[in-house]
Each structure stands twice: as structure tokens, then as C-alpha cells.
PDB file of C-alpha atoms and ligand atoms in Angstrom:
ATOM      1  CA  MET A   1       0.000   0.000   0.000  1.00 81.00           C
ATOM      2  CA  MET A   2       1.232   3.471  -0.927  1.00 92.00           C
ATOM      3  CA  LEU A   3       2.177   5.677   2.054  1.00 96.00           C
ATOM      4  CA  LYS A   4      -0.248   8.625   2.237  1.00 97.00           C
ATOM      5  CA  ILE A   5       0.714  11.834   4.025  1.00 98.00           C
ATOM      6  CA  GLY A   6      -1.838  14.567   4.765  1.00 98.00           C
ATOM      7  CA  ILE A   7      -0.751  18.220   4.967  1.00 98.00           C
ATOM      8  CA  THR A   8      -2.747  21.010   6.505  1.00 98.00           C
ATOM      9  CA  GLY A   9      -2.347  24.370   8.207  1.00 97.00           C
ATOM     10  CA  GLY A  10      -4.398  27.463   8.842  1.00 96.00           C
ATOM     11  CA  ILE A  11      -4.987  30.146   6.239  1.00 95.00           C
ATOM     12  CA  GLY A  12      -1.647  31.736   5.287  1.00 96.00           C
ATOM     13  CA  SER A  13       0.419  29.177   7.221  1.00 97.00           C
ATOM     14  CA  GLY A  14       2.235  28.206   4.023  1.00 97.00           C
ATOM     15  CA  LYS A  15       0.904  24.705   3.369  1.00 97.00           C
ATOM     16  CA  THR A  16       0.776  25.203  -0.416  1.00 97.00           C
ATOM     17  CA  THR A  17       4.328  26.592  -0.345  1.00 97.00           C
ATOM     18  CA  VAL A  18       5.434  23.462   1.558  1.00 98.00           C
ATOM     19  CA  CYS A  19       3.663  21.247  -0.985  1.00 98.00           C
ATOM     20  CA  LYS A  20       5.478  22.992  -3.857  1.00 98.00           C
ATOM     21  CA  VAL A  21       8.791  22.041  -2.207  1.00 98.00           C
ATOM     22  CA  PHE A  22       7.659  18.418  -1.867  1.00 98.00           C
ATOM     23  CA  GLU A  23       6.719  18.528  -5.568  1.00 98.00           C
ATOM     24  CA  LEU A  24      10.236  19.738  -6.394  1.00 97.00           C
ATOM     25  CA  LEU A  25      11.521  16.690  -4.503  1.00 97.00           C
ATOM     26  CA  GLY A  26       9.421  14.544  -6.868  1.00 96.00           C
ATOM     27  CA  VAL A  27       6.539  13.782  -4.520  1.00 98.00           C
ATOM     28  CA  PRO A  28       3.074  13.769  -6.125  1.00 98.00           C
ATOM     29  CA  VAL A  29       0.647  16.153  -4.358  1.00 98.00           C
ATOM     30  CA  PHE A  30      -3.154  15.969  -4.469  1.00 98.00           C
ATOM     31  CA  TYR A  31      -4.686  19.394  -3.782  1.00 98.00           C
ATOM     32  CA  ALA A  32      -8.021  18.329  -2.271  1.00 96.00           C
ATOM     33  CA  ASP A  33      -9.581  21.805  -2.238  1.00 94.00           C
ATOM     34  CA  ASP A  34      -8.861  22.374  -5.945  1.00 96.00           C
ATOM     35  CA  VAL A  35     -10.157  18.908  -6.788  1.00 97.00           C
ATOM     36  CA  ALA A  36     -13.317  19.557  -4.756  1.00 95.00           C
ATOM     37  CA  LYS A  37     -14.012  22.613  -6.914  1.00 93.00           C
ATOM     38  CA  SER A  38     -13.384  20.911 -10.234  1.00 93.00           C
ATOM     39  CA  ILE A  39     -15.309  17.684  -9.574  1.00 95.00           C
ATOM     40  CA  MET A  40     -18.473  19.674  -8.852  1.00 92.00           C
ATOM     41  CA  HIS A  41     -18.491  20.216 -12.627  1.00 89.00           C
ATOM     42  CA  THR A  42     -17.381  16.761 -13.667  1.00 90.00           C
ATOM     43  CA  ASP A  43     -18.279  13.924 -11.235  1.00 93.00           C
ATOM     44  CA  PRO A  44     -21.638  12.480 -12.399  1.00 93.00           C
ATOM     45  CA  ILE A  45     -22.517  10.954  -9.001  1.00 95.00           C
ATOM     46  CA  LEU A  46     -21.766  14.226  -7.228  1.00 96.00           C
ATOM     47  CA  LYS A  47     -23.672  16.267  -9.815  1.00 95.00           C
ATOM     48  CA  SER A  48     -26.797  14.174  -9.493  1.00 95.00           C
ATOM     49  CA  GLY A  49     -26.529  14.378  -5.680  1.00 96.00           C
ATOM     50  CA  ILE A  50     -26.283  18.175  -5.808  1.00 96.00           C
ATOM     51  CA  LEU A  51     -29.184  18.421  -8.261  1.00 95.00           C
ATOM     52  CA  GLU A  52     -31.315  16.245  -6.010  1.00 96.00           C
ATOM     53  CA  ALA A  53     -30.403  18.186  -2.852  1.00 95.00           C
ATOM     54  CA  PHE A  54     -30.452  21.749  -4.199  1.00 94.00           C
ATOM     55  CA  GLY A  55     -32.631  21.606  -7.322  1.00 94.00           C
ATOM     56  CA  GLN A  56     -32.282  22.233 -11.067  1.00 93.00           C
ATOM     57  CA  LYS A  57     -30.938  25.752 -10.534  1.00 94.00           C
ATOM     58  CA  SER A  58     -27.695  24.236  -9.182  1.00 95.00           C
ATOM     59  CA  TYR A  59     -26.384  23.743 -12.732  1.00 94.00           C
ATOM     60  CA  THR A  60     -26.552  25.887 -15.845  1.00 91.00           C
ATOM     61  CA  GLN A  61     -27.947  24.606 -19.149  1.00 88.00           C
ATOM     62  CA  SER A  62     -24.437  23.690 -20.266  1.00 87.00           C
ATOM     63  CA  GLY A  63     -23.797  21.634 -17.118  1.00 85.00           C
ATOM     64  CA  GLU A  64     -21.581  24.073 -15.208  1.00 88.00           C
ATOM     65  CA  LEU A  65     -22.094  24.464 -11.472  1.00 92.00           C
ATOM     66  CA  ASN A  66     -24.066  27.611 -10.605  1.00 94.00           C
ATOM     67  CA  ARG A  67     -21.572  28.594  -7.924  1.00 92.00           C
ATOM     68  CA  SER A  68     -23.251  31.847  -6.855  1.00 93.00           C
ATOM     69  CA  TYR A  69     -26.596  30.066  -6.377  1.00 94.00           C
ATOM     70  CA  ILE A  70     -25.031  27.287  -4.278  1.00 94.00           C
ATOM     71  CA  SER A  71     -22.983  29.831  -2.267  1.00 92.00           C
ATOM     72  CA  SER A  72     -26.112  31.855  -1.512  1.00 93.00           C
ATOM     73  CA  ILE A  73     -27.778  28.720  -0.108  1.00 93.00           C
ATOM     74  CA  VAL A  74     -24.917  27.440   2.031  1.00 90.00           C
ATOM     75  CA  PHE A  75     -23.307  30.735   3.061  1.00 84.00           C
ATOM     76  CA  ASN A  76     -25.285  31.388   6.209  1.00 81.00           C
ATOM     77  CA  ASP A  77     -26.905  28.020   6.769  1.00 90.00           C
ATOM     78  CA  LYS A  78     -24.865  25.449   8.656  1.00 89.00           C
ATOM     79  CA  HIS A  79     -27.326  22.664   7.879  1.00 95.00           C
ATOM     80  CA  GLU A  80     -27.230  23.288   4.110  1.00 94.00           C
ATOM     81  CA  LEU A  81     -23.422  23.533   4.221  1.00 92.00           C
ATOM     82  CA  GLU A  82     -23.253  20.179   5.988  1.00 92.00           C
ATOM     83  CA  LYS A  83     -25.548  18.724   3.317  1.00 94.00           C
ATOM     84  CA  LEU A  84     -23.220  19.977   0.565  1.00 95.00           C
ATOM     85  CA  ASN A  85     -20.126  18.711   2.389  1.00 92.00           C
ATOM     86  CA  SER A  86     -21.718  15.288   2.875  1.00 93.00           C
ATOM     87  CA  LEU A  87     -21.905  15.050  -0.933  1.00 96.00           C
ATOM     88  CA  VAL A  88     -18.559  16.660  -1.801  1.00 95.00           C
ATOM     89  CA  HIS A  89     -16.309  14.952   0.759  1.00 93.00           C
ATOM     90  CA  PRO A  90     -17.001  11.341  -0.330  1.00 94.00           C
ATOM     91  CA  ALA A  91     -16.526  12.435  -3.964  1.00 96.00           C
ATOM     92  CA  VAL A  92     -13.103  13.913  -3.117  1.00 95.00           C
ATOM     93  CA  PHE A  93     -12.211  10.684  -1.283  1.00 94.00           C
ATOM     94  CA  ARG A  94     -13.137   8.700  -4.405  1.00 94.00           C
ATOM     95  CA  ALA A  95     -11.058  11.021  -6.599  1.00 96.00           C
ATOM     96  CA  PHE A  96      -8.110  10.678  -4.207  1.00 96.00           C
ATOM     97  CA  ASP A  97      -8.303   6.856  -4.236  1.00 95.00           C
ATOM     98  CA  THR A  98      -8.329   6.823  -8.042  1.00 95.00           C
ATOM     99  CA  TRP A  99      -5.443   9.319  -8.183  1.00 97.00           C
ATOM    100  CA  VAL A 100      -3.352   7.280  -5.694  1.00 96.00           C
ATOM    101  CA  LEU A 101      -3.725   4.187  -7.897  1.00 95.00           C
ATOM    102  CA  SER A 102      -2.236   6.134 -10.816  1.00 96.00           C
ATOM    103  CA  GLN A 103       0.896   7.173  -8.828  1.00 95.00           C
ATOM    104  CA  LYS A 104       2.736   3.923  -9.399  1.00 90.00           C
ATOM    105  CA  GLU A 105       6.280   5.310  -9.416  1.00 91.00           C
ATOM    106  CA  ALA A 106       6.072   7.262  -6.143  1.00 94.00           C
ATOM    107  CA  SER A 107       7.421   6.118  -2.758  1.00 94.00           C
ATOM    108  CA  TYR A 108       4.734   8.147  -1.062  1.00 97.00           C
ATOM    109  CA  VAL A 109       2.066  10.720  -1.903  1.00 98.00           C
ATOM    110  CA  ILE A 110       0.733  13.867  -0.241  1.00 98.00           C
ATOM    111  CA  LYS A 111      -2.824  15.119   0.181  1.00 98.00           C
ATOM    112  CA  GLU A 112      -3.164  18.836   0.919  1.00 98.00           C
ATOM    113  CA  ALA A 113      -6.449  19.873   2.534  1.00 96.00           C
ATOM    114  CA  ALA A 114      -7.333  23.042   4.459  1.00 94.00           C
ATOM    115  CA  LEU A 115      -9.802  21.118   6.634  1.00 92.00           C
ATOM    116  CA  LEU A 116      -7.855  17.861   6.945  1.00 95.00           C
ATOM    117  CA  TYR A 117      -8.784  17.357  10.619  1.00 95.00           C
ATOM    118  CA  GLU A 118     -12.151  19.124  10.595  1.00 90.00           C
ATOM    119  CA  SER A 119     -13.375  16.920   7.706  1.00 87.00           C
ATOM    120  CA  ASP A 120     -11.931  13.625   9.027  1.00 84.00           C
ATOM    121  CA  ALA A 121      -9.899  13.356   5.794  1.00 91.00           C
ATOM    122  CA  TYR A 122      -6.807  12.713   7.938  1.00 94.00           C
ATOM    123  CA  LYS A 123      -8.231   9.297   8.813  1.00 94.00           C
ATOM    124  CA  MET A 124      -7.521   8.205   5.235  1.00 93.00           C
ATOM    125  CA  CYS A 125      -3.860   9.233   5.551  1.00 96.00           C
ATOM    126  CA  ASP A 126      -1.141   7.228   7.289  1.00 97.00           C
ATOM    127  CA  GLN A 127       0.442  10.313   8.860  1.00 97.00           C
ATOM    128  CA  SER A 128      -0.158  14.037   8.840  1.00 98.00           C
ATOM    129  CA  ILE A 129       1.874  17.243   8.835  1.00 98.00           C
ATOM    130  CA  LEU A 130       0.702  20.511  10.342  1.00 98.00           C
ATOM    131  CA  VAL A 131       2.273  23.741   9.026  1.00 98.00           C
ATOM    132  CA  ILE A 132       2.295  26.474  11.658  1.00 98.00           C
ATOM    133  CA  SER A 133       3.134  30.186  11.576  1.00 97.00           C
ATOM    134  CA  PRO A 134       2.381  33.012  13.999  1.00 96.00           C
ATOM    135  CA  ILE A 135      -1.081  34.535  13.495  1.00 95.00           C
ATOM    136  CA  GLU A 136       0.325  38.021  12.710  1.00 95.00           C
ATOM    137  CA  THR A 137       2.592  36.560  10.007  1.00 96.00           C
ATOM    138  CA  ARG A 138      -0.328  34.642   8.509  1.00 96.00           C
ATOM    139  CA  ILE A 139      -2.501  37.751   8.437  1.00 95.00           C
ATOM    140  CA  SER A 140       0.147  39.895   6.741  1.00 95.00           C
ATOM    141  CA  ARG A 141       0.861  37.146   4.155  1.00 96.00           C
ATOM    142  CA  VAL A 142      -2.804  36.739   3.223  1.00 96.00           C
ATOM    143  CA  LYS A 143      -3.331  40.506   3.128  1.00 95.00           C
ATOM    144  CA  ALA A 144      -0.423  40.793   0.676  1.00 95.00           C
ATOM    145  CA  ARG A 145      -1.520  37.780  -1.381  1.00 94.00           C
ATOM    146  CA  ASP A 146      -5.294  38.306  -1.567  1.00 94.00           C
ATOM    147  CA  GLY A 147      -5.710  41.994  -0.663  1.00 93.00           C
ATOM    148  CA  ILE A 148      -8.405  41.230   1.922  1.00 92.00           C
ATOM    149  CA  SER A 149      -8.880  42.849   5.322  1.00 93.00           C
ATOM    150  CA  ALA A 150      -7.604  41.494   8.639  1.00 92.00           C
ATOM    151  CA  GLU A 151     -11.266  41.178   9.749  1.00 93.00           C
ATOM    152  CA  ASP A 152     -12.138  38.923   6.791  1.00 92.00           C
ATOM    153  CA  ILE A 153      -9.061  36.817   7.434  1.00 93.00           C
ATOM    154  CA  GLN A 154     -10.057  36.519  11.097  1.00 92.00           C
ATOM    155  CA  LEU A 155     -13.557  35.346  10.036  1.00 89.00           C
ATOM    156  CA  ARG A 156     -11.995  32.607   7.918  1.00 88.00           C
ATOM    157  CA  MET A 157      -9.712  31.616  10.787  1.00 91.00           C
ATOM    158  CA  ASN A 158     -12.724  31.295  13.060  1.00 89.00           C
ATOM    159  CA  ARG A 159     -14.146  28.586  10.785  1.00 84.00           C
ATOM    160  CA  GLN A 160     -11.035  26.415  11.219  1.00 91.00           C
ATOM    161  CA  PHE A 161      -9.691  24.590  14.280  1.00 94.00           C
ATOM    162  CA  SER A 162      -7.002  26.581  16.094  1.00 95.00           C
ATOM    163  CA  ASP A 163      -3.378  25.456  15.805  1.00 96.00           C
ATOM    164  CA  GLU A 164      -3.597  24.173  19.391  1.00 96.00           C
ATOM    165  CA  GLN A 165      -6.527  21.920  18.435  1.00 97.00           C
ATOM    166  CA  LYS A 166      -4.812  20.772  15.235  1.00 97.00           C
ATOM    167  CA  MET A 167      -1.591  19.928  17.061  1.00 97.00           C
ATOM    168  CA  LYS A 168      -3.416  17.156  18.930  1.00 97.00           C
ATOM    169  CA  PHE A 169      -3.914  15.350  15.609  1.00 97.00           C
ATOM    170  CA  ALA A 170      -0.576  16.096  13.910  1.00 98.00           C
ATOM    171  CA  ASP A 171       2.225  13.537  13.618  1.00 98.00           C
ATOM    172  CA  HIS A 172       4.692  16.184  12.383  1.00 98.00           C
ATOM    173  CA  ILE A 173       4.910  19.956  12.730  1.00 98.00           C
ATOM    174  CA  LEU A 174       6.628  22.244  10.217  1.00 98.00           C
ATOM    175  CA  ASN A 175       7.433  25.652  11.616  1.00 98.00           C
ATOM    176  CA  ASN A 176       7.125  28.269   8.876  1.00 98.00           C
ATOM    177  CA  ASP A 177       7.744  31.346  11.032  1.00 97.00           C
ATOM    178  CA  GLU A 178      10.401  32.739   8.641  1.00 96.00           C
ATOM    179  CA  LYS A 179      12.982  32.380  11.413  1.00 97.00           C
ATOM    180  CA  GLN A 180      13.641  28.656  11.324  1.00 97.00           C
ATOM    181  CA  LEU A 181      14.745  27.448   7.895  1.00 97.00           C
ATOM    182  CA  LEU A 182      11.818  25.698   6.217  1.00 97.00           C
ATOM    183  CA  ILE A 183      13.467  23.620   3.492  1.00 97.00           C
ATOM    184  CA  PRO A 184      15.738  21.589   5.834  1.00 98.00           C
ATOM    185  CA  GLN A 185      12.656  20.698   7.909  1.00 98.00           C
ATOM    186  CA  ILE A 186      10.907  19.493   4.740  1.00 98.00           C
ATOM    187  CA  ILE A 187      13.928  17.462   3.600  1.00 98.00           C
ATOM    188  CA  GLN A 188      14.158  15.784   6.987  1.00 98.00           C
ATOM    189  CA  LEU A 189      10.535  14.649   6.751  1.00 98.00           C
ATOM    190  CA  HIS A 190      11.042  13.601   3.122  1.00 98.00           C
ATOM    191  CA  GLN A 191      13.894  11.312   4.194  1.00 97.00           C
ATOM    192  CA  GLN A 192      11.749   9.775   6.938  1.00 97.00           C
ATOM    193  CA  PHE A 193       8.882   9.116   4.529  1.00 97.00           C
ATOM    194  CA  LEU A 194      11.207   7.625   1.897  1.00 96.00           C
ATOM    195  CA  MET A 195      12.469   5.162   4.508  1.00 93.00           C
ATOM    196  CA  ILE A 196       8.940   4.129   5.516  1.00 92.00           C
ATOM    197  CA  GLY A 197       7.607   4.138   1.951  1.00 78.00           C
ATOM    198  CA  SER A 198      10.317   2.030   0.344  1.00 71.00           C
TER     199      SER A 198
HETATM  200  P1  LIG B   1      -4.347  29.305   2.181  1.00 86.68           P
HETATM  201  O1  LIG B   1      -4.948  28.347   3.132  1.00 86.68           O
HETATM  202  O2  LIG B   1      -4.845  30.686   2.354  1.00 86.68           O
HETATM  203  O3  LIG B   1      -4.366  28.858   0.747  1.00 86.68           O
HETATM  204  P2  LIG B   1      -1.589  28.432   2.569  1.00 86.68           P
HETATM  205  O4  LIG B   1      -1.461  27.842   3.933  1.00 86.68           O
HETATM  206  O5  LIG B   1      -1.669  27.476   1.423  1.00 86.68           O
HETATM  207  O6  LIG B   1      -2.778  29.458   2.570  1.00 86.68           O
HETATM  208  P3  LIG B   1       0.517  29.739   1.109  1.00 86.68           P
HETATM  209  O7  LIG B   1      -0.360  30.128  -0.042  1.00 86.68           O
HETATM  210  O8  LIG B   1       1.512  28.660   0.893  1.00 86.68           O
HETATM  211  O9  LIG B   1      -0.369  29.417   2.388  1.00 86.68           O
HETATM  212  O10 LIG B   1       1.291  31.000   1.681  1.00 86.68           O
HETATM  213  C1  LIG B   1       0.623  32.233   1.906  1.00 86.68           C
HETATM  214  C2  LIG B   1       1.464  33.364   1.342  1.00 86.68           C
HETATM  215  O11 LIG B   1       2.636  33.512   2.137  1.00 86.68           O
HETATM  216  C3  LIG B   1       1.941  33.113  -0.089  1.00 86.68           C
HETATM  217  O12 LIG B   1       1.921  34.316  -0.794  1.00 86.68           O
HETATM  218  C4  LIG B   1       3.370  32.600   0.112  1.00 86.68           C
HETATM  219  O13 LIG B   1       4.188  32.903  -0.974  1.00 86.68           O
HETATM  220  C5  LIG B   1       3.821  33.351   1.373  1.00 86.68           C
HETATM  221  N1  LIG B   1       4.770  32.562   2.174  1.00 86.68           N
HETATM  222  C6  LIG B   1       4.551  31.335   2.711  1.00 86.68           C
HETATM  223  N2  LIG B   1       5.621  30.911   3.397  1.00 86.68           N
HETATM  224  C7  LIG B   1       6.549  31.895   3.312  1.00 86.68           C
HETATM  225  C8  LIG B   1       7.883  32.055   3.835  1.00 86.68           C
HETATM  226  N3  LIG B   1       8.468  31.133   4.577  1.00 86.68           N
HETATM  227  N4  LIG B   1       8.526  33.201   3.529  1.00 86.68           N
HETATM  228  C9  LIG B   1       7.936  34.160   2.791  1.00 86.68           C
HETATM  229  N5  LIG B   1       6.681  34.070   2.281  1.00 86.68           N
HETATM  230  C10 LIG B   1       5.995  32.960   2.529  1.00 86.68           C
END
């Protein structure tokens, strides 16, 4: 069985940056949040589930997801959001399983997910990595990257577990505080995973 490593971290922690380094080391990375977005347009089982749950307006005539309609339904309604997640999450798990089977040459693979612990996706991984950075650093990074306000960033943070909560689940911690060197920490983990995976 292929070794599967989950990576997560709060908004602006640098998890995607970390994944890009793993990719440079030749490790295949599955970006679960990107896949979740794209399969809403393409996975027939998921599409029919969404149509059944949210009605014909969920898709345009040409079969594209009506994202603004779906967002308006789930935005302020926890129950509707849970309903959508209960359709999307299993579809992402299916896509991940299929993707893993196609990674025949790899010693191990990585799954990046913002809500790895919140969504239970970590249970499908053998080990997990948490990327941490100080809150102020995360806020200034996301401000610079996305041009959004500190208040909006704080709202997004409130929807995720805190780092303290996430640390209880994590097998490995990468400290991306811009003081400790990041790449040597990544290479050390890479070597560990190569030993287990081979
Ligand atoms: P999100 O959950 O919002 O997608 P993320 O955890 O994937 O965030 P990244 O996109 O990797 O975070 O990083 C956020 C921003 O901070 C990016 O613009 C990235 O280039 C920058 N960044 C990350 N780590 C560092 C670092 N060590 N030094 C300088 N800039 C960094």
C-alpha cells in the first residue's frame, strides 16, 4: 500500500508553499480543495446528488455548477453547508483513491487539505503534517496575497480549528515562522517518509 501523508495548516500558514517544495523533490501532491471545486463540474454521481439536494438551478444549461446560487444557499446556513459537504467529501475521497492508484512510481504521496482534521480526511492518511506560523505573520501574508482585510481573514480563521486543536492530531509539525529554515525541515521529513515508503 502506498504511504499517504496529509498536509494542513491554517490560512496563510504556508501549506501550499510546503507542498510545492515536496513537488520539487518529486513527490506527487493531491490538492483536495482544488479537486473539490473541479469535480463539482465533472463527477456524475456528485452532480446528481447536488441536483437532487439543491434543485435544477444548481447547474446551468451547459452543465456548469451555478456557484453563486449554491454559495447563496450554504453561506449562512450550517445545515445546508453540511448537506453539501456530505456530498462533496465522499466524492473527493473517491477522486483521491483513483489518483493514488495512478501514482505507481512514487514512494509516497501527499494530500493537501485546508480542513484535513475538521473533515476527518486525515483518517484516510497514514500520517499528517501541520504547518504552523504566527497569526500576525499569517494575516500579513494573506493581506499581501489576496488583498483582503484582517477582519475577513479573522472570520476565515474562526471557521477552522485553532493550531492548538490541530496539534493534537498532527504527527509532524513544520514551523514556517520565517525564522527557522523551512526547506531543511521538509527534507528531513522527506527522508523519513522515503524510509517508511520504500
Ligand atoms: P491558504 O490556506 O490561504 O491557501 P496556505 O497555507 O496554502 O494558505 P501559502 O499560499 O503557501 O499558504 O502561503 C501564503 C502566502 O505567504 C503566499 O503568498 C506565500 O508565498 C507566502 N509565504 C509562505 N511561506 C513563506 C515564507 N516562509 N517566507 C515568505 N513568504 C511565505
